[in-house]
Structure formats: C-alpha cells, structure tokens
Amino acid sequence: MDQKGSVSSHQDTPVPRCSLGSSSGLRYGALVNSVSSLATLPSDKPPISKRRAYVAIAVLCYVNLLNYMERYTIAGVLSEIKDFFNISDSTAGLLQTVFICSFLLLAPLFGYLGDRYNRKYIMLCGLSVWLLTAAGSSFVTKSQFWLLVVLRALVGVGEASYSTVAPTIIGDLFSGGQRSIMICIFYIFIPVGSGLGYITGAGSAYLTGDWRWALKFTSILGLVGFVLMVFWCPNPPRGAAETHGDGVTGQSSYMEDVKYLLKNKSYVWSTLGVTSLAFLTGALAFWLPTFLARAHVTQGLRPSCTTGESCNSTDSYIFGAVTVATGILGGALGTTISRQLRGRFSHADPLICAVGMLGSVPCLFITIFVASSSIPVTYVFIFFGELLLSLNWAVLADILLYVVIPTRRATAEALQITVGHLLGDAGSPYLLGVISDAIRSFNPYTSDFHSLKYSLLLCPFIGILGGVFFLIATMYISEDKKAVQRLVEGVPPQHGPTPDSSVELSNKSNV
C-alpha cells in the first residue's frame, strides 16, 4: 500500500503507527491539524525511570525558582535603585520592560529549536548567558544605568530558553493526573521565586548596604543550578509519556506549526487570557511594594526615602511573603479543583481561570482605595487577590500540554510567552510608570502615592478582560483536547475526515 506522507525508515525499522501527510488536514471540531509527519517511534532504550524523572523535576523546579527570584530581585530593591541612579518612575519601569522584551522576542527562536533539537543543551546554553549577564549586572556604577538596562535585556535570553523548553520536558516525563501534579509543583515556584526575589533583594540590600549584592547572590545560586542540570536533567523523547516511552516525531515547517496553533481555538483564547494575566501580575509585582511604601509615608507612619539613606524594606519582605504563601496555596488549590472537576466538566480548567481572574477584580479595587487609610486591610485584600490569580498558573500550563500535540508544544509555549509578554508584562510596568509621571506633570501638587494609585486602576479592568477570554475558551476546550488524544494514539476521526483531509494509519510491518 502506498502511504501518503509516511515517515521514511530503514528496512529493518517497524512501520510507524501513525503518519499524517503534509498536504492533509484533520479536523476535530475546532482543531485543524496540518502535521507534516506525526509518527510513533520505537524506542532504542527503555523509558526514563520514575526515580530519574522525579530528580529531573526537582532540578527543573530549582532553576525555575531562581529564574523568578532573579527577575523580581530588582522590584524588591526598586527604591534603592531609583535613589542610586536618581531616575523617575517611568525610567525605573524600563528595567523590567527591556528584560521582558528580549525574553519575548527570543522565545519563538527557542520554541523552534526546542521542537527540533536537544532541549537539555538549549537550556544549558541559555542558562550560561543568564549567569554571565546577571553577575555582570551586580558590578554597575552610578554612571552606568544604561549598561544595567542592556544587561537586564540580555538576562532575558537565558530565561527565554528555559521557560519555553522546561514545561515540555515535564509533559514528556509524566501524563494524566500525575502530569497535572508535577506541572502544579513546577509552576508553584513562579510565585514562590517571585516572593523570595523581593525578600532576598531587600534582605541583601539591608545587610550589605548595597542593592547590587542581591544580584550577586542569585548568580551564585544559578551556578549550582547549572551544575545540577548538566548531570541530572534528561532529554526524554517527545511524547514519551503518552506513548509509554517510545515518543513521537514530527516533520513540519515553522509556518505549518504556527498555522496549526492559530486554528486551535482553545490555545488562542487561553493565550489571550494568559496575556491579560501577565499584564496584571507584571504590573502589580513591580509596583505594589513601592505603592505600599508610599502609602506608609502618606499616612505618616514612616518618613520618605531620601537619597543616600537606606530605604525601609518592610513592604518588600511582607509582599514577598504574601506572594510565596498565595503562590503555594493558589497553585495547589487550582490543581486540586481541576482534578476534582475535570472528570465531570470537560471545560472545568478555563472556567477555573475565569473565576480566578474575575474574582480578583474587587480585591484589586479595594486594595487600591484602602491603602491610604489602612495598611493591614490592604494586605488582606492583596492576599485574596493574589490567591485567586495564583489558581491559574498550573492549570494554564496543563491546558497547553493537552490541547497541543507533543511535537509542537515548545513552539506553543514560545508563542504564548511572546504574545503574553509583548502585550502583557513587557509594557505594563513601564506603562503604569508613564501614567504616574503624566499625572504628576499634569498636576504638580499630586503626591507620588496618588499618581501611582490612579495609574494602578488600569489593572482591574484588564482582569475583567482576561476573565472574558477564559470564558470563551470553555466553548472549545473539550473538542480540542479529544483531537490531540486521537492523533497521539493513532485513532481515526469519529466524524470522518473533511474533504481535503487524508489520513493513513497502519500497524502492519509488511506495508
């Protein structure tokens, strides 16, 4: 039988279980697959042992922790940096914006490489750049602010390589409910690392009297992560978890990958939801410690931070601790609810994300308006707002892994990162800084606290928009998930192919 689009193989190699022609498209509801070749590969070696897989998860979580510690160390010492360089709010916000911009611009490149080449080596190369530039940032002088900006941009190279590839490795080590748990653990380290970034940043600045020591500290920990990854992180076959260690391979162009993802409605709408979440969390993570510090000054609870003096870091400590606590609780709660409801409601995951986004909106409004009168009440609503937002992270990662085929997951991660950061937290810290400066320019009598307060009002409206995107995703999630399961398992479509579709399936060795 002449098999259209089959994978070329040696004579002594068994015929692949599933092969999809490049000119064919397979439609399951909203999902259109244009895979050039998706084939189950016979494994030359046994699948990775569970013990090794658990060790790999520990290493990946440790490096993920460091990534976010380093990212938010700057926010933890933002007041010190502003005084050190004597810069405005908008210029300070630029430090985070340039980092995110390089991160998002390079993510598609690493996504393309991650679907085609050794993922472990890709992560190690990126981590090397991350270590060198993060360490270099700790040696800048008062006259070298723009050098710090350039180095912060280069730090994004390392994080782009890691963030696009690491989740796909977890997806290939575990499947089903176990994958959900591991993804939850991995993504819990995002808020935990972010919170520790505030704490270590502020703590290092307080103990040494120099904010730059915070960057030195994370660089040393990063070197440990590099060594651990060299020896303990595997590169499993793509799709190994779904095929009992065999893995799948795909032969398609980058444009075919992009077209496939753009036709996947669950992926598109959840990506727009991720974008709103990134805008919201990026802005709040960068500015809330500073907002709270200014609230203390407004209430007369402490003097303002002046040039040449060490700033009070209490708010960075508390905000960091709240971020860690809500990250752990929210991630665990979101995954638990997902596992409980997913069997009964196929659209449970995007619905959980919508509830988290929309539920955080009133908490944000109260936080913004209560800060001028009661700091304790403000922290209470920050806690509940962050808890609701933290429901989303692990659930969102799981959605991507089960609505995208294994050979395109790195590209899907990369494009989601690019869109999410480009329209989300790449510009939100800078945008809020610009709005704050503009308010003070329009009315010079407006205090720093009130100008930042009014700029933060943009965040709740973005939260509402994100909730709507997730609600739309609930309409497509079930069919898109089933489509991926059928393709990976080699099951022919239940409704038959569309007129322009052709699928050849074979389990025979004599074809």
Coordinates of C-alpha atoms in Angstrom, one line a residue:
M1 CA 0.0 0.0 0.0
D2 CA 1.3 3.4 -0.9
Q3 CA 1.3 5.5 2.2
K4 CA 1.0 9.2 1.6
G5 CA 3.3 11.4 3.7
S6 CA 4.8 8.4 5.6
V7 CA 8.0 8.8 7.6
S8 CA 11.0 7.4 5.7
S9 CA 12.6 4.5 7.6
H10 CA 15.2 1.8 7.1
Q11 CA 14.1 -1.7 6.1
D12 CA 14.6 -3.2 9.5
T13 CA 12.6 -0.4 11.3
P14 CA 9.0 -1.1 12.1
V15 CA 6.5 1.0 10.2
P16 CA 5.3 4.0 12.3
R17 CA 1.9 3.6 14.0
C18 CA 0.6 6.9 12.8
S19 CA 1.6 9.1 9.9
L20 CA -0.2 12.2 8.7
G21 CA 0.6 13.7 5.3
S22 CA 1.8 17.2 5.0
S23 CA -0.9 18.1 2.5
S24 CA -3.7 16.8 4.7
G25 CA -5.7 18.4 7.4
L26 CA -7.6 16.6 10.1
R27 CA -10.4 18.4 11.7
Y28 CA -11.9 17.6 15.1
G29 CA -14.4 20.3 15.9
A30 CA -12.3 23.5 16.3
L31 CA -8.9 21.9 15.8
V32 CA -7.3 21.6 12.4
N33 CA -4.1 19.6 12.2
S34 CA -1.6 20.2 9.4
V35 CA 1.1 17.9 10.6
S36 CA 3.7 17.0 8.0
S37 CA 4.5 13.8 9.9
L38 CA 3.5 12.6 13.3
A39 CA 4.8 9.1 14.0
T40 CA 5.3 6.9 16.9
L41 CA 8.9 5.9 17.1
P42 CA 10.1 2.6 18.5
S43 CA 12.4 3.3 21.4
D44 CA 16.1 2.2 21.3
K45 CA 16.3 2.4 25.1
P46 CA 13.9 1.9 28.0
P47 CA 11.8 4.9 29.1
I48 CA 13.3 7.2 31.8
S49 CA 12.8 5.6 35.2
K50 CA 10.4 7.3 37.7
R51 CA 13.2 8.0 40.1
R52 CA 15.2 9.8 37.5
A53 CA 12.1 11.7 36.4
Y54 CA 11.5 12.9 40.0
V55 CA 15.1 14.0 40.2
A56 CA 14.7 15.9 37.0
I57 CA 11.5 17.6 38.3
A58 CA 13.5 18.7 41.4
V59 CA 16.2 20.3 39.2
L60 CA 13.8 22.0 36.9
C61 CA 11.8 23.4 39.8
Y62 CA 15.0 24.7 41.4
V63 CA 16.1 26.5 38.2
N64 CA 12.6 27.9 37.8
L65 CA 12.7 29.2 41.3
L66 CA 16.0 31.0 40.6
N67 CA 14.6 32.4 37.3
Y68 CA 11.8 34.2 39.1
M69 CA 14.0 35.1 42.1
E70 CA 16.3 37.0 39.8
R71 CA 13.5 38.5 37.8
Y72 CA 11.9 40.2 40.9
T73 CA 15.0 41.0 42.9
I74 CA 15.0 44.3 41.0
A75 CA 11.5 45.0 42.2
G76 CA 12.5 44.3 45.8
V77 CA 15.2 47.0 45.7
L78 CA 13.5 49.4 43.3
S79 CA 13.5 52.3 45.8
E80 CA 17.3 51.8 46.3
I81 CA 17.9 51.7 42.5
K82 CA 15.9 54.9 41.9
D83 CA 17.9 56.7 44.5
F84 CA 21.2 55.1 43.4
F85 CA 20.7 56.3 39.8
N86 CA 18.4 59.3 40.6
I87 CA 15.8 58.2 38.0
S88 CA 12.0 58.7 37.6
D89 CA 9.2 56.1 37.9
S90 CA 9.0 55.6 34.1
T91 CA 12.7 55.1 33.8
A92 CA 12.8 52.6 36.6
G93 CA 9.9 50.7 35.0
L94 CA 12.1 50.4 31.9
L95 CA 14.4 47.9 33.7
Q96 CA 11.6 45.3 33.7
T97 CA 10.3 46.2 30.3
V98 CA 13.7 45.7 28.4
F99 CA 14.1 42.3 30.2
I100 CA 10.6 41.2 29.2
C101 CA 11.1 42.5 25.6
S102 CA 14.2 40.4 25.0
F103 CA 12.6 37.5 26.7
L104 CA 9.6 37.6 24.4
L105 CA 11.5 38.3 21.2
L106 CA 13.8 35.3 21.6
A107 CA 11.1 32.9 22.8
P108 CA 9.9 31.9 19.3
L109 CA 13.5 31.0 18.3
F110 CA 14.0 28.8 21.3
G111 CA 10.5 27.3 20.7
Y112 CA 11.5 26.4 17.2
L113 CA 14.8 24.9 18.4
G114 CA 13.0 23.1 21.3
D115 CA 10.7 21.2 19.0
R116 CA 13.7 20.0 16.8
Y117 CA 16.9 19.7 18.8
N118 CA 18.3 18.5 22.1
R119 CA 16.3 20.5 24.8
K120 CA 18.8 20.0 27.6
Y121 CA 21.6 21.6 25.6
I122 CA 19.4 24.5 24.6
M123 CA 18.6 25.2 28.3
L124 CA 22.3 24.9 29.3
C125 CA 23.3 27.5 26.7
G126 CA 20.6 29.9 27.8
L127 CA 21.4 29.4 31.4
S128 CA 25.1 30.2 30.7
V129 CA 24.1 33.6 29.2
W130 CA 21.8 34.2 32.2
L131 CA 24.6 33.6 34.7
L132 CA 27.1 35.8 33.0
T133 CA 24.7 38.8 32.5
A134 CA 23.1 38.5 35.9
A135 CA 26.5 38.5 37.5
G136 CA 27.7 41.4 35.3
S137 CA 24.6 43.5 36.4
S138 CA 25.9 43.4 40.0
F139 CA 29.1 45.5 39.1
V140 CA 27.5 48.6 37.5
T141 CA 28.3 52.0 38.9
K142 CA 26.2 55.1 39.3
S143 CA 27.2 56.4 35.9
Q144 CA 26.3 53.1 34.1
F145 CA 22.5 52.9 34.3
W146 CA 22.2 52.2 30.6
L147 CA 24.7 49.4 30.9
L148 CA 22.4 47.9 33.5
V149 CA 19.5 48.2 31.1
V150 CA 21.4 46.4 28.4
L151 CA 22.5 43.6 30.8
R152 CA 18.9 43.2 32.0
A153 CA 17.8 42.7 28.4
L154 CA 20.5 40.0 28.0
V155 CA 19.3 38.2 31.1
G156 CA 16.1 37.6 29.1
V157 CA 18.0 35.4 26.7
G158 CA 18.5 32.7 29.4
E159 CA 15.0 32.8 30.7
A160 CA 13.6 32.6 27.2
S161 CA 15.5 29.3 26.5
Y162 CA 14.4 27.8 29.8
S163 CA 10.8 28.9 30.1
T164 CA 9.9 27.6 26.6
V165 CA 11.5 24.2 26.9
A166 CA 11.3 23.1 30.6
P167 CA 7.4 22.6 30.6
T168 CA 7.6 20.4 27.5
I169 CA 10.1 18.1 29.2
I170 CA 7.8 17.7 32.2
G171 CA 5.0 16.9 29.7
D172 CA 7.2 14.1 28.3
L173 CA 8.1 12.7 31.7
F174 CA 4.5 12.4 33.1
S175 CA 1.0 12.0 31.8
G176 CA -2.6 12.3 33.1
G177 CA -3.2 13.3 36.8
Q178 CA 0.5 12.8 37.6
R179 CA 1.4 15.4 35.0
S180 CA -1.1 17.9 36.5
I181 CA 0.6 17.5 39.9
M182 CA 4.1 17.9 38.5
I183 CA 3.1 20.9 36.5
C184 CA 1.5 22.4 39.6
I185 CA 4.7 21.9 41.6
F186 CA 6.8 23.4 38.8
Y187 CA 4.5 26.5 38.5
I188 CA 4.2 27.0 42.2
F189 CA 7.8 28.1 42.1
I190 CA 6.8 31.1 39.9
P191 CA 5.2 33.0 42.8
V192 CA 7.5 31.4 45.4
G193 CA 10.5 32.5 43.4
S194 CA 9.0 35.9 42.9
G195 CA 8.3 36.3 46.6
L196 CA 11.8 35.2 47.5
G197 CA 13.1 37.7 45.0
Y198 CA 11.6 40.5 47.0
I199 CA 12.8 39.1 50.2
T200 CA 16.4 38.3 49.2
G201 CA 16.7 41.5 47.3
A202 CA 15.6 43.6 50.2
G203 CA 17.5 41.5 52.7
S204 CA 20.8 41.6 50.8
A205 CA 20.5 45.4 50.4
Y206 CA 19.8 45.8 54.1
L207 CA 22.6 43.5 55.3
T208 CA 25.3 44.8 52.9
G209 CA 24.1 48.4 52.4
D210 CA 24.3 47.8 48.6
W211 CA 21.5 46.6 46.4
R212 CA 23.9 45.0 43.9
W213 CA 24.7 42.2 46.3
A214 CA 21.2 40.8 45.7
L215 CA 22.2 40.1 42.1
K216 CA 25.5 38.5 43.2
F217 CA 23.6 36.2 45.5
T218 CA 21.2 34.9 42.8
S219 CA 24.1 34.4 40.4
I220 CA 25.9 32.1 42.9
L221 CA 22.7 30.0 43.3
G222 CA 22.4 29.9 39.5
L223 CA 25.8 28.3 39.1
V224 CA 24.6 25.5 41.4
G225 CA 21.5 25.1 39.1
F226 CA 23.7 24.9 36.0
V227 CA 25.8 22.0 37.5
L228 CA 22.7 20.1 38.6
M229 CA 21.2 20.4 35.1
V230 CA 24.3 19.1 33.5
F231 CA 24.2 15.9 35.5
W232 CA 20.6 15.3 36.4
C233 CA 18.3 16.7 33.7
P234 CA 17.4 14.3 30.8
N235 CA 16.1 15.0 27.3
P236 CA 13.1 12.5 27.0
P237 CA 11.7 11.6 23.6
R238 CA 8.9 14.0 22.6
G239 CA 5.5 12.4 23.6
A240 CA 7.2 9.7 25.6
A241 CA 4.6 9.9 28.4
E242 CA 1.7 9.3 26.0
T243 CA 3.4 6.5 24.1
H244 CA 5.0 4.5 27.0
G245 CA 8.5 5.8 26.3
D246 CA 8.5 5.4 22.6
G247 CA 7.9 9.1 21.7
V248 CA 6.7 10.7 18.5
T249 CA 8.4 12.7 15.8
G250 CA 7.1 15.4 13.6
Q251 CA 8.4 16.9 10.3
S252 CA 6.8 20.2 9.6
S253 CA 7.8 23.8 8.8
Y254 CA 7.6 26.6 11.4
M255 CA 4.8 28.2 9.4
E256 CA 2.8 25.0 9.5
D257 CA 3.3 24.9 13.3
V258 CA 2.0 28.5 13.6
K259 CA -1.0 27.9 11.4
Y260 CA -1.9 24.8 13.4
L261 CA -1.8 26.8 16.6
L262 CA -3.8 29.7 15.2
K263 CA -6.5 27.3 14.2
N264 CA -6.6 25.8 17.7
K265 CA -9.2 28.0 19.3
S266 CA -8.6 26.7 22.9
Y267 CA -5.0 27.7 22.5
V268 CA -5.8 31.1 21.0
W269 CA -8.3 32.2 23.7
S270 CA -6.3 30.8 26.6
T271 CA -3.3 32.7 25.3
L272 CA -5.2 35.9 25.3
G273 CA -6.2 35.1 28.9
V274 CA -2.6 34.5 29.8
T275 CA -1.7 37.9 28.2
S276 CA -4.2 39.6 30.5
L277 CA -2.9 37.7 33.5
A278 CA 0.7 38.6 32.6
F279 CA -0.2 42.3 32.3
L280 CA -1.9 42.3 35.6
T281 CA 0.7 40.3 37.6
G282 CA 3.6 42.0 36.0
A283 CA 2.3 45.5 36.9
L284 CA 1.3 44.5 40.4
A285 CA 4.5 42.6 41.2
F286 CA 6.7 45.6 40.1
W287 CA 4.8 48.4 41.6
L288 CA 2.8 47.2 44.7
P289 CA 5.8 47.2 47.1
T290 CA 6.6 50.8 46.1
F291 CA 2.9 51.7 46.3
L292 CA 2.7 50.3 49.8
A293 CA 5.8 52.1 50.9
R294 CA 4.3 55.4 49.7
A295 CA 1.1 54.6 51.5
H296 CA 3.0 54.4 54.8
V297 CA 4.5 57.8 54.1
T298 CA 1.1 59.2 53.2
Q299 CA -0.3 58.0 56.5
G300 CA 2.6 59.5 58.3
L301 CA 3.8 56.0 59.5
R302 CA 7.3 56.5 58.3
P303 CA 9.5 59.2 56.7
S304 CA 10.0 59.2 52.9
C305 CA 13.1 57.5 51.5
T306 CA 15.8 60.1 50.8
T307 CA 18.9 59.9 48.6
G308 CA 21.9 58.5 50.4
E309 CA 19.9 56.7 53.1
S310 CA 18.8 53.0 53.2
C311 CA 15.1 52.7 52.4
N312 CA 12.7 50.8 54.7
S313 CA 12.3 47.3 53.1
T314 CA 9.5 46.1 55.3
D315 CA 7.0 46.2 52.4
S316 CA 9.2 44.1 50.2
Y317 CA 9.5 41.5 52.9
I318 CA 5.8 41.3 53.6
F319 CA 4.8 41.4 50.0
G320 CA 7.3 38.7 49.2
A321 CA 6.0 36.5 52.0
V322 CA 2.4 37.1 50.8
T323 CA 3.4 36.2 47.2
V324 CA 5.1 32.9 48.4
A325 CA 2.1 31.9 50.5
T326 CA -0.5 32.7 47.9
G327 CA 1.5 31.0 45.2
I328 CA 1.7 27.7 47.1
L329 CA -1.9 27.8 48.2
G330 CA -3.3 29.0 44.9
G331 CA -1.3 26.6 42.8
A332 CA -2.3 23.6 45.0
L333 CA -5.9 24.8 45.2
G334 CA -6.2 25.3 41.4
T335 CA -4.8 21.9 40.6
T336 CA -6.9 20.2 43.2
I337 CA -10.1 21.8 42.0
S338 CA -9.1 21.0 38.4
R339 CA -8.6 17.3 39.2
Q340 CA -11.9 17.1 41.0
L341 CA -14.0 18.8 38.3
R342 CA -12.3 17.8 35.1
G343 CA -13.9 14.3 35.1
R344 CA -17.4 15.8 35.4
F345 CA -17.0 19.0 33.4
S346 CA -14.7 18.9 30.4
H347 CA -14.5 22.7 30.4
A348 CA -13.5 23.0 34.0
D349 CA -9.9 24.3 33.6
P350 CA -10.6 27.5 31.6
L351 CA -13.6 28.1 33.9
I352 CA -11.3 27.9 37.0
C353 CA -9.1 30.5 35.3
A354 CA -12.0 32.8 34.5
V355 CA -13.2 32.6 38.2
G356 CA -9.7 33.4 39.4
M357 CA -9.4 36.5 37.1
L358 CA -12.9 37.9 37.7
G359 CA -12.7 37.2 41.5
S360 CA -9.5 39.1 41.8
V361 CA -11.0 42.3 40.4
P362 CA -13.0 43.5 43.5
C363 CA -9.9 42.7 45.7
L364 CA -7.8 44.9 43.5
F365 CA -10.2 47.8 43.7
I366 CA -10.3 47.6 47.5
T367 CA -6.5 47.3 47.7
I368 CA -6.0 50.4 45.7
F369 CA -8.5 52.6 47.6
V370 CA -8.0 51.3 51.1
A371 CA -4.2 51.7 51.1
S372 CA -4.4 55.3 52.1
S373 CA -6.3 54.5 55.3
S374 CA -5.4 51.0 56.5
I375 CA -2.3 49.0 55.6
P376 CA -3.4 45.8 57.4
V377 CA -6.7 45.7 55.5
T378 CA -4.8 46.4 52.3
Y379 CA -2.6 43.3 52.8
V380 CA -5.7 41.2 53.5
F381 CA -7.1 42.0 50.1
I382 CA -3.7 41.7 48.4
F383 CA -3.6 38.2 49.8
F384 CA -7.0 37.2 48.5
G385 CA -6.4 38.9 45.1
E386 CA -3.1 37.1 44.6
L387 CA -4.6 33.8 45.8
L388 CA -7.3 34.0 43.1
L389 CA -4.8 34.9 40.4
S390 CA -2.5 32.0 41.5
L391 CA -5.2 29.5 40.8
N392 CA -4.4 29.9 37.1
W393 CA -0.7 29.2 36.6
A394 CA -0.5 25.4 36.9
V395 CA -4.0 25.0 35.2
L396 CA -2.9 27.1 32.2
A397 CA 0.2 25.1 31.7
D398 CA -1.8 21.9 31.8
I399 CA -4.3 23.3 29.2
L400 CA -1.5 23.9 26.7
L401 CA 0.0 20.4 27.2
Y402 CA -3.3 18.6 26.5
V403 CA -4.6 20.8 23.6
V404 CA -1.3 20.8 21.6
I405 CA 0.4 17.8 20.1
P406 CA 3.8 16.8 21.6
T407 CA 5.9 17.9 18.5
R408 CA 4.6 21.4 18.7
R409 CA 4.5 22.1 22.4
A410 CA 7.8 24.1 22.6
T411 CA 6.6 26.3 19.8
A412 CA 3.2 26.7 21.5
E413 CA 5.0 27.6 24.8
A414 CA 7.2 30.1 22.9
L415 CA 4.3 31.8 21.1
Q416 CA 2.3 32.0 24.2
I417 CA 5.2 33.6 26.1
T418 CA 5.8 36.0 23.2
V419 CA 2.2 37.2 22.9
G420 CA 1.7 37.2 26.7
H421 CA 4.7 39.3 27.4
L422 CA 4.6 41.5 24.4
L423 CA 1.0 42.6 25.2
G424 CA 1.3 41.9 28.9
D425 CA 4.1 42.5 31.4
A426 CA 6.6 43.8 28.8
G427 CA 4.9 47.1 28.9
S428 CA 2.7 47.1 31.9
P429 CA 5.4 48.3 34.5
Y430 CA 6.6 51.0 32.1
L431 CA 3.0 52.0 31.1
L432 CA 2.0 52.4 34.8
G433 CA 5.1 54.4 35.4
V434 CA 4.4 56.7 32.4
I435 CA 0.8 57.2 33.6
S436 CA 2.0 58.0 37.1
D437 CA 4.6 60.6 35.8
A438 CA 2.0 62.1 33.4
I439 CA -0.5 62.6 36.3
R440 CA 2.2 64.4 38.3
S441 CA 3.1 66.5 35.3
F442 CA -0.5 67.5 34.7
N443 CA -1.0 68.4 38.4
P444 CA 2.3 69.1 40.2
Y445 CA 0.5 69.1 43.5
T446 CA -0.4 65.4 43.2
S447 CA 1.7 63.2 45.5
D448 CA 3.7 60.3 44.4
F449 CA 1.3 58.0 46.2
H450 CA -1.8 59.3 44.5
S451 CA -0.3 59.4 41.0
L452 CA 0.7 55.7 41.3
K453 CA -2.7 54.9 42.8
Y454 CA -4.6 56.3 39.8
S455 CA -2.3 54.5 37.4
L456 CA -3.0 51.2 39.2
L457 CA -6.7 51.5 38.4
L458 CA -6.0 50.1 34.9
C459 CA -5.3 46.7 36.4
P460 CA -8.8 45.7 37.5
F461 CA -10.2 46.4 34.0
I462 CA -7.5 44.1 32.5
G463 CA -8.6 41.5 34.9
I464 CA -12.2 41.6 33.6
L465 CA -11.0 41.3 30.1
G466 CA -8.9 38.3 30.9
G467 CA -11.9 36.6 32.6
V468 CA -13.9 37.0 29.4
F469 CA -11.2 35.4 27.3
F470 CA -11.1 32.3 29.5
L471 CA -14.9 32.1 29.4
I472 CA -14.8 32.0 25.6
A473 CA -12.1 29.2 25.8
T474 CA -14.6 27.0 27.7
M475 CA -16.6 26.6 24.5
Y476 CA -13.8 24.8 22.6
I477 CA -11.6 23.1 25.2
S478 CA -13.3 19.7 25.1
E479 CA -13.1 19.0 21.4
D480 CA -9.6 20.3 21.1
K481 CA -8.4 18.0 23.9
K482 CA -10.0 15.0 22.3
A483 CA -8.5 15.8 19.0
V484 CA -5.0 15.7 20.4
Q485 CA -5.6 12.4 22.2
R486 CA -6.8 10.8 19.0
L487 CA -3.9 12.0 17.0
V488 CA -1.3 10.8 19.5
E489 CA -3.0 7.4 20.0
G490 CA -3.4 6.9 16.2
V491 CA -7.2 6.7 16.4
P492 CA -9.1 7.7 13.2
P493 CA -11.6 10.5 13.4
Q494 CA -15.1 9.7 14.6
H495 CA -16.8 12.0 12.1
G496 CA -14.6 11.2 9.2
P497 CA -12.1 13.5 7.5
T498 CA -13.0 16.7 5.9
P499 CA -13.0 16.7 2.0
D500 CA -9.4 18.0 1.9
S501 CA -8.1 15.6 4.6
S502 CA -6.4 12.3 4.2
V503 CA -5.1 10.1 7.0
E504 CA -3.2 6.8 6.6
L505 CA -2.9 4.5 9.6
S506 CA -1.1 1.2 9.8
N507 CA 0.0 -1.2 12.4
K508 CA 1.4 -3.8 10.0
S509 CA 5.1 -4.4 9.4
N510 CA 4.6 -5.6 5.8
V511 CA 3.1 -2.4 4.4

